[in-house]
Amino acid sequence: MDPMEAIKQTYFQECDELLLAMEEGLIAMETGEADSETINAVFRAVHSIKGGGGAFGFEILVGFSHVFETAMDLVRSGKLDPTPDVVKVLLRAGDKLSDHVAAARNGTGAAVDDAEVKAELAKLTGEEPEDAGAPAPAEFEGLAFAPVMIDIGDEEPVAPPCPVWHVRFGPHAALYAKANEPYLLIRELGMLGPIEVTADLSKLPELSALEPEQAYFSWDVVVRDCPDRTKVEEVFEFVSGDCDLEITEETPEPAAAPAMISAPGLPSLDDDEPAAMPAAEAQPEEKKVATPTETKATTVDVIKQTIRVDLDKVDRLVNLVGELVITQAMLSQRILDSVQQGQTVSAGLGELEHLLRELQEAVMAIRTQPVKSVFQRMPRLVRETAAQTGKEVRLEIEGEATEVDKTVIERLGEPLTHMIRNAVDHGLETPEERVAAGKPAEGTVKLSAEHRGGRIVIEVADDGRGINRTKVRQKAIERGLITPNSNLSDEEIDNLIFLPGFSTATTVSNISGRGVGLDVVRRNIMDLGGRITIGSNTGKGSKFSLTLPLTLAVLDGMIVAVGEQTFVLPLSHIIESLLPKSSDVKAFGSNGMLLNVRGVYVPLVSVGRLLRVPGASYDLQNSVVILVESEGVGRMALAVDAIVGQRQVVIKSFESNIGHIDGIAAATILGDGRVALILDIDGLVAGCREGTGGRPTEYQQALGA
Amino acid sequence: MGKTILTVDDSRTMRDMLRLALSGAGHTVIQADDGVHGVEVLEKAGVVDVIITDINMPRMDGYGFIEHVRRGSANKMTPILVLTTESEPAKKMRARDAGATGWIVKPFDPEKLLAAIRRVSP
């Protein structure tokens, strides 16, 4: 790849991080928790986005970030008080900046409508928006050197005789202290044209009086064949103020008298000259600005060292470790099969297994990331949705440090967006309705994440009106999703909203609508091996719960034998295994069975019969029953021939090759090299309930899978 | 001849661009993410030929970094170029007061960058 293209990608990655940091900082400012370092970080974020944007020629982006940066500069220097109103403008500016970055990234050049925000920012800074892009306040102009690239090659002089420049250059001690070197400057002059150099050593004192860090020499340089005065001036750009400098022009025409012209670009030939004053004035102010940063810097926590690893490399590593696990299992199987006396061998194997497992966990950990990166996008979403719906919303975020596999993170954004929009748009009432209901006008949406039982659970809870069950039920009947006499629990009614084509809003708003229904969200989540449910408390609010596996690469499974086949049951779904007494098994319906588990009847299904496995035992008396639970749907008892063991298995998805198979989640390779199918418990439970209840199929499929 | 150049910038984009431009010209590039890191890196690296530093950085900004280097490190006499933008003349002056040798205006093209280095380092 073109190196600049690669850097551009880095730039956009960095922009993402900077935008997050900026948003985080602005939100801290909003809640009044921001210290000066936080404000500085926001400034730096905007500054860096602008800087990189300039390098790639994103002029619109640079123009906007300049105005934003100016405002942030005032805030960090204490000239602009970050009142709630000011922060509100800054937050909106942050959103716009994010849009600008997105527009630059897509390369569409799609215009971001930033005029309004820009005007508000300009109001804060007191700058005219039109002038916002102007490089420098006028009083500094004397110090800002003209932009360098004036290509004299393009503009052939109309053959006036080339002037000769007489440069008188006397460095001060300060020039040397800043590591400038007269020799290099003279060499630079030599690159402009032929030069004659004369050193003036007259000021050199006796050796005894010589101060080693003082400056005693000066030089006279005659430069020929250089038509451009600015080129000569430019050579001394870095040292103006630290030397005596005179540049005089001598036109070789005999008539013209040598004229002494002071260099406009070099105002401070003498420190006492008034031209140097703006600089002197500017300094104390700048110092004041930066002091808090410096004192603060020592107390800031050391930034965590991070590495960036190409995901492909990590994936290869993960895959490799997976293979290693398989090899280990195979070895272990062979040894157990063939060697009875292999005590020490198996101890060694145990160790190997232990180490491998640790290695695997460590490698998987490389891929995990805090959900923060996704959560951080939500405050903006809430702000925008609230503004569009005229609601007052406060977003509380909890557990954003919870880590989960990168692939899961990447696919979390869309469902979360949907859940949050839904909570604000449908869940919360308008401020008036809330006040009438005796609630605070401002509604609360709480977004939280935590690890629970090897899975990540993300919840979006609002304190709104809750689900109107009568309305939902009625709607479901209208749409033919349930029959009028269906007997549904409250929970089941709530979850009807996930059915395809279901929408309770009488008019589909463009907020939650967006063409994607909750059914699609739910399907996407189920594709990730997760599930989503909603719970509701009338008048008090509703809560979306989303659970996902932490990783999509390995799982702890129970290996079971059914006939000639071996299957894997995800351990996370297993509650217990038991040997049923024949008196506990009851026939139900035409060919259904129920198992009495300590007084509770659970559907009982023979895996062998369900999947038509050759050689499976149909005799329940000789079967082992494994009680499994599908989250939110219910329990089921699975009869298998025997339990083989418990093992971590590497998931080999076959959906890309074979497609989806009901009741089967994926496959794995066992120690003996055979392929075993991993059962999809959720799908089995749903399929099983289909056989026992009398409800429409669509509903069953929607609840399960 | 290749020089050893330390760049100090908190922006990965800028670090990458500096590395590309400098190593393309045959220089050896070492990099640091902020002033504190820069000081650490210099302690290990010893005397370098040129230092290029950004101004706005977390933990220790460019001014603090330059002052630290000038105050008596092994690199006391090493040329230091600051990265600045055209809109920040006051920053140039302040960086000079801290002891900066010169400056590079962002966004820079590699030629300008190399010219600035040539002007401060043999």
CSV table of C-alpha atoms in Angstrom, one decimal, chain A residues 81-304:
chain,number,residue,atom,x,y,z
A,81,ASP,CA,-16.2,29.9,31.3
A,82,PRO,CA,-17.5,26.4,30.5
A,83,THR,CA,-21.0,27.1,31.6
A,84,PRO,CA,-23.7,24.5,30.7
A,85,ASP,CA,-24.7,26.6,27.7
A,86,VAL,CA,-21.1,26.8,26.5
A,87,VAL,CA,-20.6,23.1,26.9
A,88,LYS,CA,-23.8,22.4,25.0
A,89,VAL,CA,-22.4,24.3,22.0
A,90,LEU,CA,-19.1,22.4,22.4
A,91,LEU,CA,-20.8,19.1,22.5
A,92,ARG,CA,-22.7,19.9,19.3
A,93,ALA,CA,-19.4,21.1,17.8
A,94,GLY,CA,-18.0,17.7,18.8
A,95,ASP,CA,-20.8,15.9,17.0
A,96,LYS,CA,-20.2,18.0,13.9
A,97,LEU,CA,-16.5,17.4,14.0
A,98,SER,CA,-17.3,13.7,14.1
A,99,ASP,CA,-19.5,14.2,11.0
A,100,HIS,CA,-16.7,16.1,9.3
A,101,VAL,CA,-14.2,13.3,10.0
A,102,ALA,CA,-16.7,10.8,8.6
A,103,ALA,CA,-17.3,12.8,5.5
A,104,ALA,CA,-13.5,13.1,5.0
A,105,ARG,CA,-13.1,9.4,5.5
A,106,ASN,CA,-15.8,8.5,3.0
A,107,GLY,CA,-14.3,10.8,0.6
A,108,THR,CA,-17.7,11.8,-0.6
A,109,GLY,CA,-17.1,15.4,0.2
A,110,ALA,CA,-20.7,15.4,1.3
A,111,ALA,CA,-21.3,18.7,2.8
A,112,VAL,CA,-21.7,18.7,6.6
A,113,ASP,CA,-24.1,21.5,7.6
A,114,ASP,CA,-22.1,23.1,10.2
A,115,ALA,CA,-23.0,26.7,9.6
A,116,GLU,CA,-25.2,27.0,12.7
A,117,VAL,CA,-22.7,25.4,15.1
A,118,LYS,CA,-19.9,27.4,13.5
A,119,ALA,CA,-21.8,30.6,14.2
A,120,GLU,CA,-22.4,29.6,17.8
A,121,LEU,CA,-18.8,28.8,18.2
A,122,ALA,CA,-17.9,32.1,16.7
A,123,LYS,CA,-20.2,33.8,19.1
A,124,LEU,CA,-18.3,32.2,21.9
A,125,THR,CA,-14.9,33.2,20.6
A,126,GLY,CA,-16.0,36.6,19.4
A,127,GLU,CA,-14.5,35.9,16.0
A,128,GLU,CA,-16.4,36.6,12.9
A,129,PRO,CA,-17.1,33.2,11.4
A,130,GLU,CA,-15.8,34.3,8.0
A,131,ASP,CA,-12.5,35.2,9.6
A,132,ALA,CA,-12.3,32.0,11.5
A,133,GLY,CA,-9.9,30.4,9.1
A,134,ALA,CA,-7.6,33.3,9.0
A,135,PRO,CA,-4.2,32.1,10.1
A,136,ALA,CA,-3.2,34.7,12.7
A,137,PRO,CA,-4.3,37.7,14.6
A,138,ALA,CA,-3.0,40.8,13.0
A,139,GLU,CA,-0.7,41.9,15.7
A,140,PHE,CA,1.5,38.8,15.2
A,141,GLU,CA,1.9,39.3,11.6
A,142,GLY,CA,5.3,40.8,12.0
A,143,LEU,CA,6.5,37.6,13.5
A,144,ALA,CA,4.9,35.1,11.2
A,145,PHE,CA,7.1,34.5,8.3
A,146,ALA,CA,5.7,34.4,4.9
A,147,PRO,CA,4.8,30.8,3.8
A,148,VAL,CA,8.0,29.5,2.4
A,149,MET,CA,7.3,28.0,-1.0
A,150,ILE,CA,7.6,30.9,-3.4
A,151,ASP,CA,8.9,29.2,-6.5
A,152,ILE,CA,11.0,31.6,-8.3
A,153,GLY,CA,11.5,29.1,-11.1
A,154,ASP,CA,8.0,29.7,-12.3
A,155,GLU,CA,8.3,33.4,-12.4
A,156,GLU,CA,11.3,34.2,-14.6
A,157,PRO,CA,12.5,37.6,-13.7
A,158,VAL,CA,12.0,40.0,-16.6
A,159,ALA,CA,15.8,40.1,-16.7
A,160,PRO,CA,16.5,42.9,-14.3
A,161,PRO,CA,20.1,42.6,-13.2
A,162,CYS,CA,20.3,40.3,-10.2
A,163,PRO,CA,20.9,42.2,-7.0
A,164,VAL,CA,23.9,41.4,-4.8
A,165,TRP,CA,23.1,41.0,-1.1
A,166,HIS,CA,25.3,42.2,1.6
A,167,VAL,CA,24.5,40.3,4.8
A,168,ARG,CA,26.0,41.4,8.1
A,169,PHE,CA,25.4,38.7,10.6
A,170,GLY,CA,26.4,39.0,14.3
A,171,PRO,CA,25.2,36.1,16.5
A,172,HIS,CA,24.3,36.7,20.2
A,173,ALA,CA,25.1,34.2,22.8
A,174,ALA,CA,21.4,33.2,22.8
A,175,LEU,CA,21.8,31.9,19.3
A,176,TYR,CA,24.3,29.4,20.4
A,177,ALA,CA,22.3,28.4,23.5
A,178,LYS,CA,19.5,27.4,21.2
A,179,ALA,CA,21.9,25.1,19.3
A,180,ASN,CA,21.9,27.3,16.1
A,181,GLU,CA,25.2,27.2,14.2
A,182,PRO,CA,26.4,30.2,12.1
A,183,TYR,CA,28.4,27.8,9.9
A,184,LEU,CA,25.2,26.1,8.8
A,185,LEU,CA,23.5,29.4,8.1
A,186,ILE,CA,26.3,30.6,6.0
A,187,ARG,CA,26.3,27.2,4.2
A,188,GLU,CA,22.6,27.8,3.6
A,189,LEU,CA,23.4,31.2,2.0
A,190,GLY,CA,26.0,29.4,-0.1
A,191,MET,CA,23.1,27.3,-1.6
A,192,LEU,CA,21.4,30.4,-2.9
A,193,GLY,CA,24.3,31.5,-5.0
A,194,PRO,CA,28.1,32.1,-4.9
A,195,ILE,CA,29.1,33.8,-1.7
A,196,GLU,CA,32.1,35.6,-0.3
A,197,VAL,CA,32.5,35.4,3.5
A,198,THR,CA,34.6,37.6,5.7
A,199,ALA,CA,34.8,36.9,9.4
A,200,ASP,CA,35.0,39.8,11.8
A,201,LEU,CA,37.1,38.7,14.7
A,202,SER,CA,37.7,42.2,16.1
A,203,LYS,CA,35.6,41.7,19.2
A,204,LEU,CA,37.5,38.6,20.3
A,205,PRO,CA,39.1,39.5,23.7
A,206,GLU,CA,42.3,38.2,25.3
A,207,LEU,CA,42.1,34.6,26.2
A,208,SER,CA,42.0,35.4,29.9
A,209,ALA,CA,38.9,37.6,29.4
A,210,LEU,CA,37.2,35.1,27.1
A,211,GLU,CA,33.8,33.8,28.3
A,212,PRO,CA,33.3,30.5,26.6
A,213,GLU,CA,29.6,30.9,26.1
A,214,GLN,CA,29.7,34.4,24.9
A,215,ALA,CA,29.5,35.3,21.2
A,216,TYR,CA,32.4,37.3,19.7
A,217,PHE,CA,32.4,36.7,16.0
A,218,SER,CA,30.4,38.3,13.2
A,219,TRP,CA,30.4,37.7,9.5
A,220,ASP,CA,30.0,39.7,6.3
A,221,VAL,CA,28.6,37.6,3.5
A,222,VAL,CA,28.1,38.7,0.0
A,223,VAL,CA,25.5,36.7,-1.9
A,224,ARG,CA,25.3,36.8,-5.7
A,225,ASP,CA,22.9,35.4,-8.2
A,226,CYS,CA,20.0,35.3,-5.8
A,227,PRO,CA,17.1,37.4,-7.1
A,228,ASP,CA,14.8,36.8,-4.1
A,229,ARG,CA,15.2,38.7,-0.9
A,230,THR,CA,12.9,36.5,1.0
A,231,LYS,CA,15.2,33.5,0.3
A,232,VAL,CA,18.0,35.3,2.0
A,233,GLU,CA,15.8,36.3,4.9
A,234,GLU,CA,14.4,32.8,5.2
A,235,VAL,CA,17.9,31.5,6.0
A,236,PHE,CA,17.9,33.6,9.2
A,237,GLU,CA,14.3,32.7,10.1
A,238,PHE,CA,15.2,30.7,13.1
A,239,VAL,CA,17.7,33.1,14.6
A,240,SER,CA,15.9,36.5,14.3
A,241,GLY,CA,16.1,38.2,17.6
A,242,ASP,CA,19.2,36.2,18.6
A,243,CYS,CA,21.6,38.0,16.3
A,244,ASP,CA,22.3,41.4,14.7
A,245,LEU,CA,21.3,41.1,11.1
A,246,GLU,CA,21.5,43.6,8.3
A,247,ILE,CA,20.6,42.7,4.7
A,248,THR,CA,21.4,45.3,2.2
A,249,GLU,CA,20.8,45.2,-1.5
A,250,GLU,CA,23.3,46.4,-4.0
A,251,THR,CA,22.1,46.7,-7.5
A,252,PRO,CA,25.0,46.2,-9.8
A,253,GLU,CA,23.8,49.0,-12.1
A,254,PRO,CA,26.4,51.6,-11.6
A,255,ALA,CA,23.9,54.4,-11.1
A,256,ALA,CA,21.9,52.9,-8.3
A,257,ALA,CA,23.2,53.7,-4.9
A,258,PRO,CA,23.3,50.9,-2.3
A,259,ALA,CA,20.2,51.2,-0.2
A,260,MET,CA,19.9,49.9,3.3
A,261,ILE,CA,16.6,48.2,3.8
A,262,SER,CA,15.6,46.7,7.1
A,263,ALA,CA,14.2,43.3,6.8
A,264,PRO,CA,10.4,43.4,7.3
A,265,GLY,CA,10.3,39.7,8.1
A,266,LEU,CA,12.9,40.1,10.8
A,267,PRO,CA,11.5,42.7,13.2
A,268,SER,CA,13.6,42.1,16.2
A,269,LEU,CA,17.1,42.9,15.1
A,270,ASP,CA,17.6,44.4,18.4
A,271,ASP,CA,15.7,43.2,21.4
A,272,ASP,CA,14.8,46.7,22.4
A,273,GLU,CA,13.1,47.6,19.2
A,274,PRO,CA,9.4,48.1,19.4
A,275,ALA,CA,8.8,45.6,16.7
A,276,ALA,CA,9.7,42.9,19.2
A,277,MET,CA,7.0,44.0,21.6
A,278,PRO,CA,4.1,41.8,20.5
A,279,ALA,CA,6.2,38.8,21.3
A,280,ALA,CA,7.1,40.1,24.7
A,281,GLU,CA,3.5,40.8,25.4
A,282,ALA,CA,2.4,37.5,24.3
A,283,GLN,CA,4.7,35.5,26.5
A,284,PRO,CA,3.4,36.1,30.0
A,285,GLU,CA,-0.1,35.3,28.8
A,286,GLU,CA,1.0,32.1,27.3
A,287,LYS,CA,2.9,31.1,30.4
A,288,LYS,CA,-0.2,31.6,32.5
A,289,VAL,CA,-2.1,29.4,30.2
A,290,ALA,CA,0.3,26.5,30.4
A,291,THR,CA,1.1,26.5,34.0
A,292,PRO,CA,-1.8,24.4,35.2
A,293,THR,CA,-0.9,21.8,32.6
A,294,GLU,CA,2.6,21.5,33.8
A,295,THR,CA,1.7,21.2,37.5
A,296,LYS,CA,-1.0,18.8,36.6
A,297,ALA,CA,1.2,16.7,34.4
A,298,THR,CA,3.0,15.1,37.3
A,299,THR,CA,-0.2,13.8,38.9
A,300,VAL,CA,-1.7,12.3,35.8
A,301,ASP,CA,-1.6,8.5,35.8
A,302,VAL,CA,0.9,6.9,33.6
A,303,ILE,CA,-0.8,6.0,30.4
A,304,LYS,CA,-1.3,2.3,29.9
